[in-house]
Short mmCIF file of C-alpha atoms in Angstrom, two decimals:
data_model
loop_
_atom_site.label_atom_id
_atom_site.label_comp_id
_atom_site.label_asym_id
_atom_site.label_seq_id
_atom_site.Cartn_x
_atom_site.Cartn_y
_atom_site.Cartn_z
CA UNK A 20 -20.34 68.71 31.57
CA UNK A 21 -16.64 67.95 32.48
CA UNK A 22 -15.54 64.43 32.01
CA UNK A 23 -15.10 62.00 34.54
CA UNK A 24 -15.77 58.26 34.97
CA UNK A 25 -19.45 57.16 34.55
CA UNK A 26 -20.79 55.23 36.83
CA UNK A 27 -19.35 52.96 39.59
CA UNK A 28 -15.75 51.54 39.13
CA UNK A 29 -14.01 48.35 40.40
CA UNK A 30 -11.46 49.53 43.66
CA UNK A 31 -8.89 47.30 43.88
CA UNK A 32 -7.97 46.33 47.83
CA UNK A 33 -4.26 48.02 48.15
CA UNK A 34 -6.62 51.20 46.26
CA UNK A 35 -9.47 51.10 48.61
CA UNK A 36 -6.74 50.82 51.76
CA UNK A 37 -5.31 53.57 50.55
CA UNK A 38 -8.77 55.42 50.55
CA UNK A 39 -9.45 54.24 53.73
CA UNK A 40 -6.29 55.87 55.29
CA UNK A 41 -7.08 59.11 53.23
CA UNK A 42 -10.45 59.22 55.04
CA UNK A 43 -8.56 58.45 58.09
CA UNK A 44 -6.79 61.58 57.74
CA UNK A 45 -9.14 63.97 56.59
CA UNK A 46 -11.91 62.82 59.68
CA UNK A 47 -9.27 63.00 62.43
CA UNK A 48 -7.38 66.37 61.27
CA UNK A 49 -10.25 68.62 59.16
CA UNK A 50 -13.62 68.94 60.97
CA UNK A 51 -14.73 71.37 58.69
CA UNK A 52 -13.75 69.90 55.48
CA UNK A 53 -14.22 66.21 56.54
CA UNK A 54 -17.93 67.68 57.49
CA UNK A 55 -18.46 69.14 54.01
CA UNK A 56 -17.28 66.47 51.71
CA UNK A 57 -19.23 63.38 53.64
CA UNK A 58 -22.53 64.78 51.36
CA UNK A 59 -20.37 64.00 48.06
CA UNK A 60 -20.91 60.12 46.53
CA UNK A 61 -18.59 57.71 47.65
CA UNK A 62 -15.65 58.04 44.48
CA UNK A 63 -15.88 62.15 45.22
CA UNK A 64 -15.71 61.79 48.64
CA UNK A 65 -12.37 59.44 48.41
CA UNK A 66 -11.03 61.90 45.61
CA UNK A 67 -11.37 64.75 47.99
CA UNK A 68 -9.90 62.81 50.73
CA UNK A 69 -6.51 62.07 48.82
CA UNK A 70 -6.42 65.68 47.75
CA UNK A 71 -6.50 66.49 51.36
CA UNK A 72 -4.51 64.48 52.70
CA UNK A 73 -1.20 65.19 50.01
CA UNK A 74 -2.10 68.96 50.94
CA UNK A 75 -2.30 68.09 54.83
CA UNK A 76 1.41 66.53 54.59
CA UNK A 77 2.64 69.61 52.57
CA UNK A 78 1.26 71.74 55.32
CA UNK A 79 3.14 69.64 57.92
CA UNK A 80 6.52 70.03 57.43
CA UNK A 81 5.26 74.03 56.58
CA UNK A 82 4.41 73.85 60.88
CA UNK A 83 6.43 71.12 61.92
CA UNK A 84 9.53 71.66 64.12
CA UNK A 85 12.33 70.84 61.26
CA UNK A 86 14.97 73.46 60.66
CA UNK A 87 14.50 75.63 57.45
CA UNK A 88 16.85 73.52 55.29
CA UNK A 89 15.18 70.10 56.41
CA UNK A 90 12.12 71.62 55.54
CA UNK A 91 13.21 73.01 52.27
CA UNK A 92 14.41 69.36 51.65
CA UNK A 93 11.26 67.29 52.74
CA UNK A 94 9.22 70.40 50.46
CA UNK A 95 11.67 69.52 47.55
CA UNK A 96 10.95 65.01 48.33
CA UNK A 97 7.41 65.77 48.06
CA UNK A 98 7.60 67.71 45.28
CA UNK A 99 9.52 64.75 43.77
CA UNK A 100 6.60 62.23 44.88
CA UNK A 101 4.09 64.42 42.92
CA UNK A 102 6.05 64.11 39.84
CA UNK A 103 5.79 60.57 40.15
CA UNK A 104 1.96 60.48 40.38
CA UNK A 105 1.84 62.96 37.60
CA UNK A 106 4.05 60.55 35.80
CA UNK A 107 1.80 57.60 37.23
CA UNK A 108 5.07 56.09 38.14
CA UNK A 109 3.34 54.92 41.20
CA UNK A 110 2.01 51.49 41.63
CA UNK A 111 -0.97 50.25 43.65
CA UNK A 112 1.30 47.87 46.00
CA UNK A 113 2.98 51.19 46.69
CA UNK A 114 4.03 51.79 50.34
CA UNK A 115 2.93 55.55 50.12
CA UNK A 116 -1.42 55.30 50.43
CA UNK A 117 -1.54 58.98 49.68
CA UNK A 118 0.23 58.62 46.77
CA UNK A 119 -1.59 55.45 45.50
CA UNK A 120 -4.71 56.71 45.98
CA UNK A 121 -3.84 60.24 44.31
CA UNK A 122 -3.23 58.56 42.21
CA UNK A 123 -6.00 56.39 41.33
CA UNK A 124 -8.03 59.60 41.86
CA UNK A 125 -6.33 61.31 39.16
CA UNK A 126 -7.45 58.56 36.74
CA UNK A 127 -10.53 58.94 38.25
CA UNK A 128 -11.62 62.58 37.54
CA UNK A 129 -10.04 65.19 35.77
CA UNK A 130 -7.92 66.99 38.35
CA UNK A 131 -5.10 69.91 37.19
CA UNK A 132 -2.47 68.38 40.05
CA UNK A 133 -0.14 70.66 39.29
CA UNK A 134 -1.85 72.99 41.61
CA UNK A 135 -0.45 71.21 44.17
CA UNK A 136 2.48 72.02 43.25
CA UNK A 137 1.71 75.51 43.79
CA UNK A 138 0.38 74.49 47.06
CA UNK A 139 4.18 73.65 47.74
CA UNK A 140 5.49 77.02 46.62
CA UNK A 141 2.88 78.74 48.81
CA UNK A 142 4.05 76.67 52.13
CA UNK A 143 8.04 77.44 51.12
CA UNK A 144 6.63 81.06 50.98
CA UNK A 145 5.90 79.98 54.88
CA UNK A 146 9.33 78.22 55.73
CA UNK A 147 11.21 81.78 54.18
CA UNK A 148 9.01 83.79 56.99
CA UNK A 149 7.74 86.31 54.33
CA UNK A 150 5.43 88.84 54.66
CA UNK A 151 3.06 90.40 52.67
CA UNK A 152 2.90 94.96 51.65
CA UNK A 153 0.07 94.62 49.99
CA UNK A 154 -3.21 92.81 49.71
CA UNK A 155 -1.86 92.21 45.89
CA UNK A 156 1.02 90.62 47.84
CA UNK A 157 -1.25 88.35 49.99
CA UNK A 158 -3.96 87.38 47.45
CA UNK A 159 -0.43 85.63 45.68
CA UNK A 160 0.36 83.81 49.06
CA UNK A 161 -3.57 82.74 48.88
CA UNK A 162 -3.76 81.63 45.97
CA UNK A 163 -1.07 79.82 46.03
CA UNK A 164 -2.27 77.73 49.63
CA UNK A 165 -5.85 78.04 48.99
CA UNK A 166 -6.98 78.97 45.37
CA UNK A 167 -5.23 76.34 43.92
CA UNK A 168 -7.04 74.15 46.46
CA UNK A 169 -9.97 75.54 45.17
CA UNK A 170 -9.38 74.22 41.18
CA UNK A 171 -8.12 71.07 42.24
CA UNK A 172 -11.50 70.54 43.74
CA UNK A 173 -13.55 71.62 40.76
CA UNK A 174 -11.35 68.85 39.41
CA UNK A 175 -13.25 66.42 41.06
CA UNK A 176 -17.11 68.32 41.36
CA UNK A 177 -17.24 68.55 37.43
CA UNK A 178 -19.42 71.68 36.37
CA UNK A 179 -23.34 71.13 35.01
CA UNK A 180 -25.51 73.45 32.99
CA UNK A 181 -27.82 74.91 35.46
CA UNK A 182 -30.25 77.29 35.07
CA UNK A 183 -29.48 80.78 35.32
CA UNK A 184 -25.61 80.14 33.97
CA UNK A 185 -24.72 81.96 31.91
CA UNK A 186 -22.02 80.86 28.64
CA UNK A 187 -19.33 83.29 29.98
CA UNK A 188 -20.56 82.62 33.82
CA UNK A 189 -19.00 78.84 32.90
CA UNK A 190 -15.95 79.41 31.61
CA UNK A 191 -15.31 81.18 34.42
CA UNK A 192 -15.57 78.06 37.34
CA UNK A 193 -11.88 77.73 37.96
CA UNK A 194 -11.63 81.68 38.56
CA UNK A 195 -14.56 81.42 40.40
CA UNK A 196 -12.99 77.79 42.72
CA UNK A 197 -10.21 80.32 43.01
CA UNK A 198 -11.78 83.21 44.83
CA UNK A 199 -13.92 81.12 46.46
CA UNK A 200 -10.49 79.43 47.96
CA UNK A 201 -9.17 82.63 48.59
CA UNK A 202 -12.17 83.87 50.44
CA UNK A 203 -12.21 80.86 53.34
CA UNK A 204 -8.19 81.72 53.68
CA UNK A 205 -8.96 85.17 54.74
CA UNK A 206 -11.22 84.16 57.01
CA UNK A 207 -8.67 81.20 58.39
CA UNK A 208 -6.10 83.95 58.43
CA UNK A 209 -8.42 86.56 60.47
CA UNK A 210 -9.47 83.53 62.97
CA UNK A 211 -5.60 82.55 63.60
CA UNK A 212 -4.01 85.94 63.71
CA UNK A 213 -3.10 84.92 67.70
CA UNK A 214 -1.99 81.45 67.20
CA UNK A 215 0.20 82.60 63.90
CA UNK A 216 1.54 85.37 65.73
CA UNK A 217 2.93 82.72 68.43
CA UNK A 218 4.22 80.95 65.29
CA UNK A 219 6.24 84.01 64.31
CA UNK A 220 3.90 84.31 61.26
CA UNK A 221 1.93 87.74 60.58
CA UNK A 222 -0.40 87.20 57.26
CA UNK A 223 -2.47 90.45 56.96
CA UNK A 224 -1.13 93.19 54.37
CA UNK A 225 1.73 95.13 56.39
CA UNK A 226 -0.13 98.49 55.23
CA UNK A 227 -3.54 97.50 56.67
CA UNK A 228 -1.67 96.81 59.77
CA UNK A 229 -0.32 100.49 59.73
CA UNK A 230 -3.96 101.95 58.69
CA UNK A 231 -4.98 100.61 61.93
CA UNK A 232 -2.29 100.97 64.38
CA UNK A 233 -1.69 97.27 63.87
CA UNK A 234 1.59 97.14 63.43
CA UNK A 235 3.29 95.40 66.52
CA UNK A 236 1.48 92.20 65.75
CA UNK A 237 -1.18 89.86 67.88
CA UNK A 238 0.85 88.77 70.54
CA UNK A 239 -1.85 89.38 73.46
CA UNK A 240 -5.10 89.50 73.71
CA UNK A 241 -5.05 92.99 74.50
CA UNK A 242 -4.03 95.44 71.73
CA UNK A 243 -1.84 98.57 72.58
CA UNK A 244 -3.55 101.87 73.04
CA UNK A 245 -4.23 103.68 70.28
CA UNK A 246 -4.93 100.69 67.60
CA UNK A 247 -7.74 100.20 66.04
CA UNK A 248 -8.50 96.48 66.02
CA UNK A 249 -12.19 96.14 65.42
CA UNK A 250 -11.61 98.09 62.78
CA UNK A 251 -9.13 96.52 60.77
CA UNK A 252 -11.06 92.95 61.43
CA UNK A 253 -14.03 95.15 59.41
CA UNK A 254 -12.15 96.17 56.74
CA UNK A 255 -10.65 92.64 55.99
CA UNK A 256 -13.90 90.94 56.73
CA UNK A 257 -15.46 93.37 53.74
CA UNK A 258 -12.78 91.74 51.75
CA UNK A 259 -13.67 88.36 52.34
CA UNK A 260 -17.55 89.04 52.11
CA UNK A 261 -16.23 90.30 48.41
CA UNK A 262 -14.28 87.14 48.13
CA UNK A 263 -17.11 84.93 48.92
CA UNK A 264 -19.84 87.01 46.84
CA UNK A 265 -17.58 86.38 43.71
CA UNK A 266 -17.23 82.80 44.65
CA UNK A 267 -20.52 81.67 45.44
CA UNK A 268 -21.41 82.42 41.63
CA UNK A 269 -19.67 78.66 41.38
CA UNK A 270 -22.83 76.91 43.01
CA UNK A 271 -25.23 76.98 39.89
CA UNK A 272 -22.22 75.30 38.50
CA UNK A 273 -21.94 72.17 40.57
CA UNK A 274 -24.17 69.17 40.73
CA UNK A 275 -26.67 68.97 43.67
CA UNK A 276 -24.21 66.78 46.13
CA UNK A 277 -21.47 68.87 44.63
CA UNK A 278 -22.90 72.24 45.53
CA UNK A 279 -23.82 70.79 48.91
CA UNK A 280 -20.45 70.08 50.06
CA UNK A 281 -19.04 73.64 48.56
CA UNK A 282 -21.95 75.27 50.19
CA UNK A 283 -22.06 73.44 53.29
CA UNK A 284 -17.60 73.99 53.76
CA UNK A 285 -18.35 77.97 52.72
CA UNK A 286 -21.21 78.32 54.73
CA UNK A 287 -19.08 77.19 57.69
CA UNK A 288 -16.72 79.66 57.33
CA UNK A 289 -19.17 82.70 56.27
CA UNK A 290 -20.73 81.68 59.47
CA UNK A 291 -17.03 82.32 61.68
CA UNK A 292 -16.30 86.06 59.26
CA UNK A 293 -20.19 86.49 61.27
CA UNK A 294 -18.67 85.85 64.36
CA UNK A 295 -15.62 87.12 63.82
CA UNK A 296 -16.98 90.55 62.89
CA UNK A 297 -19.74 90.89 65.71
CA UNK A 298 -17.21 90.08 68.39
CA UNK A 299 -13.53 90.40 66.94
CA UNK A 300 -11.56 90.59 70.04
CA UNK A 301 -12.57 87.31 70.41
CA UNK A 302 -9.62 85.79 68.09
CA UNK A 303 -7.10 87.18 70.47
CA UNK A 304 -8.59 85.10 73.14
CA UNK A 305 -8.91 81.31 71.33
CA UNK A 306 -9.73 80.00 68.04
CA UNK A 307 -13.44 80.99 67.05
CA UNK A 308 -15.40 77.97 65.82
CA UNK A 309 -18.76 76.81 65.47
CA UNK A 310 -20.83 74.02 67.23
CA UNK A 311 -22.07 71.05 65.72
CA UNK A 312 -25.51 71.90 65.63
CA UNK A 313 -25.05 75.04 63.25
CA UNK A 314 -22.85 73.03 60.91
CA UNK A 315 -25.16 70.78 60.90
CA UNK A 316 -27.91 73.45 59.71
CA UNK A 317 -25.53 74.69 57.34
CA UNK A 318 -25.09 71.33 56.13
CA UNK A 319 -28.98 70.55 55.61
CA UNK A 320 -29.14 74.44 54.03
CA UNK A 321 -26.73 73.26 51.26
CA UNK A 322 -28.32 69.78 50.50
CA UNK A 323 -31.61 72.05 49.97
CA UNK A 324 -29.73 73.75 46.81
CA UNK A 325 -30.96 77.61 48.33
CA UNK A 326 -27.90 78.89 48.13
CA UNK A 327 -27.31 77.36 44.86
CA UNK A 328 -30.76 79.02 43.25
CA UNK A 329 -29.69 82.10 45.42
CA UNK A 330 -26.84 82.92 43.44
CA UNK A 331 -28.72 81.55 39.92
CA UNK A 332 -31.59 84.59 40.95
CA UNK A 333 -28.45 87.12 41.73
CA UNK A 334 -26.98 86.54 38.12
CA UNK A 335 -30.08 86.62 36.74
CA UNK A 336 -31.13 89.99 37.89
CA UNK A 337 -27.12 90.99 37.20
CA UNK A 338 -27.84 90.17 33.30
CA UNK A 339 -31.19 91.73 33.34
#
């Protein structure tokens, strides 16, 4: 079982501000993820909530209104801060919460930070405009914004023994955390193709675009004659059913609360590719999303552990 601290630990106040503002964050700016993580135990929950919240700020000045080079710099400052809180050169009576409590959570539970600095080389990716040839090219721009998201958070979960797991099956969590990550990008990427086309952003793999008369981009919610839309929403939402197939094999992995929130955040998204692919027109209209009441089954599906022993039956048979 990864290490991380047993039992309950003493907070100090400045610390458990700092939390508090995390939480703040992460409830008022990511439904999805603030729904997934409230089924963790209180020091997870926190944990996950700093995590989010440095990422949040590195994904700000990414879409904020600065010019490149002010955004380069403020990518470069954070970058800075991180090194600090790897160095634990910050101090509780810090002014910076996120970085206090990053902190703390880092002392907490075992958590590879530096994938956040990845997270910062995927956003400059972002601020240079690039675009991606191949899905090779864009899986490197995922990983980088998402996969690494992914590990950071199996920092935190810890893996168990379950049954079912397989010796090579665990060594394999963080590769698993990874896809799993770069499975609920490509769907974020498929839902926002409109509003990141308004950005001046295109994300899908240039030559999908051309396989499917895609090429002029999403900026209407009509497509010109001729291109094949529906089509090339299937052939990325195969992807990301791959993406998420590979992934899921992380839930026998996780403790019960774990494997809820992971299941209960995955199974949101799974739930939008389902939309997504019976009706995908519809994200050149709005942002696809789900109501409350289906997270909320979602939710109560992961606490139940099926998907969990789902998967554990899948890699049984797969052995057999």
């Amino acid at each position: 079982m990864s290490p991380t601290v047993e039992g309950p630990t003493h907070v100090s106040a400045p610390v458990q501000a700092a939390y508090s503002y995390c939480e703040a964050v992460t409830g008022s700016q990511a439904r999805n993820f603030a729904y997934g993580i409230r089924l963790l135990p209180t020091d997870k929950r926190q944990a996950m909530s700093a995590l989010y919240a440095f990422s949040r700020r590195v994904d700000d000045i990414g879409d904020g209104t600065l010019a490149p080079e002010a955004k380069f710099a403020r990518l470069e400052e954070t970058r800075a801060l991180l090194g600090r809180i790897l160095a634990e050169e910050v101090d509780e009576d810090d002014t910076d919460p996120v970085a206090v409590a990053l902190t703390h959570a880092a002392r907490r539970f075992p958590i590879p930070l530096g994938g956040l600095d990845e997270l910062i080389d995927g956003v400059l990716m972002d601020v240079r405009g690039e675009t991606y040839e191949t899905w090779d090219d864009l899986k490197t721009y995922c990983r980088c914004v998402a996969g690494a998201i992914g590990r950071l958070s199996l920092g935190v979960f810890g893996t168990v023994n379950g049954p079912g797991l397989a010796a090579a099956d665990a060594a394999r969590g963080g590769e698993y955390a990874d896809t799993l990550g770069l499975a609920l990008q490509l769907t974020n990427i498929l839902r926002d193709v409109r509003e990141d086309a308004g950005n001046g952003r295109t994300y899908l793999p240039a030559e999908d675009l051309a396989k499917f008369g895609c090429s002029d981009g999403f900026h209407s919610d009509r497509m010109p004659a001729g291109a094949d839309f529906a089509g090339l929403v299937h052939h990325e939402v195969r992807r990301a059913r791959a993406l998420f197939a590979e992934g899921y094999r992380l839930l026998p992995m996780l403790d019960r609360r774990s494997g809820a929130c992971v299941a209960a955040m995955a199974g949101i998204y799974r739930r939008l590719l389902d939309r997504i692919e019976r009706e995908p027109e519809a994200v050149l209209r709005g942002r696809v999303s789900l109501p409350p009441h289906e997270k909320a089954y979602v939710a109560v599906r992961g606490l139940s552990g099926l998907d969990a022993r789902t998967v554990s039956r899948q890699n049984t048979r797969r052995r057999a």
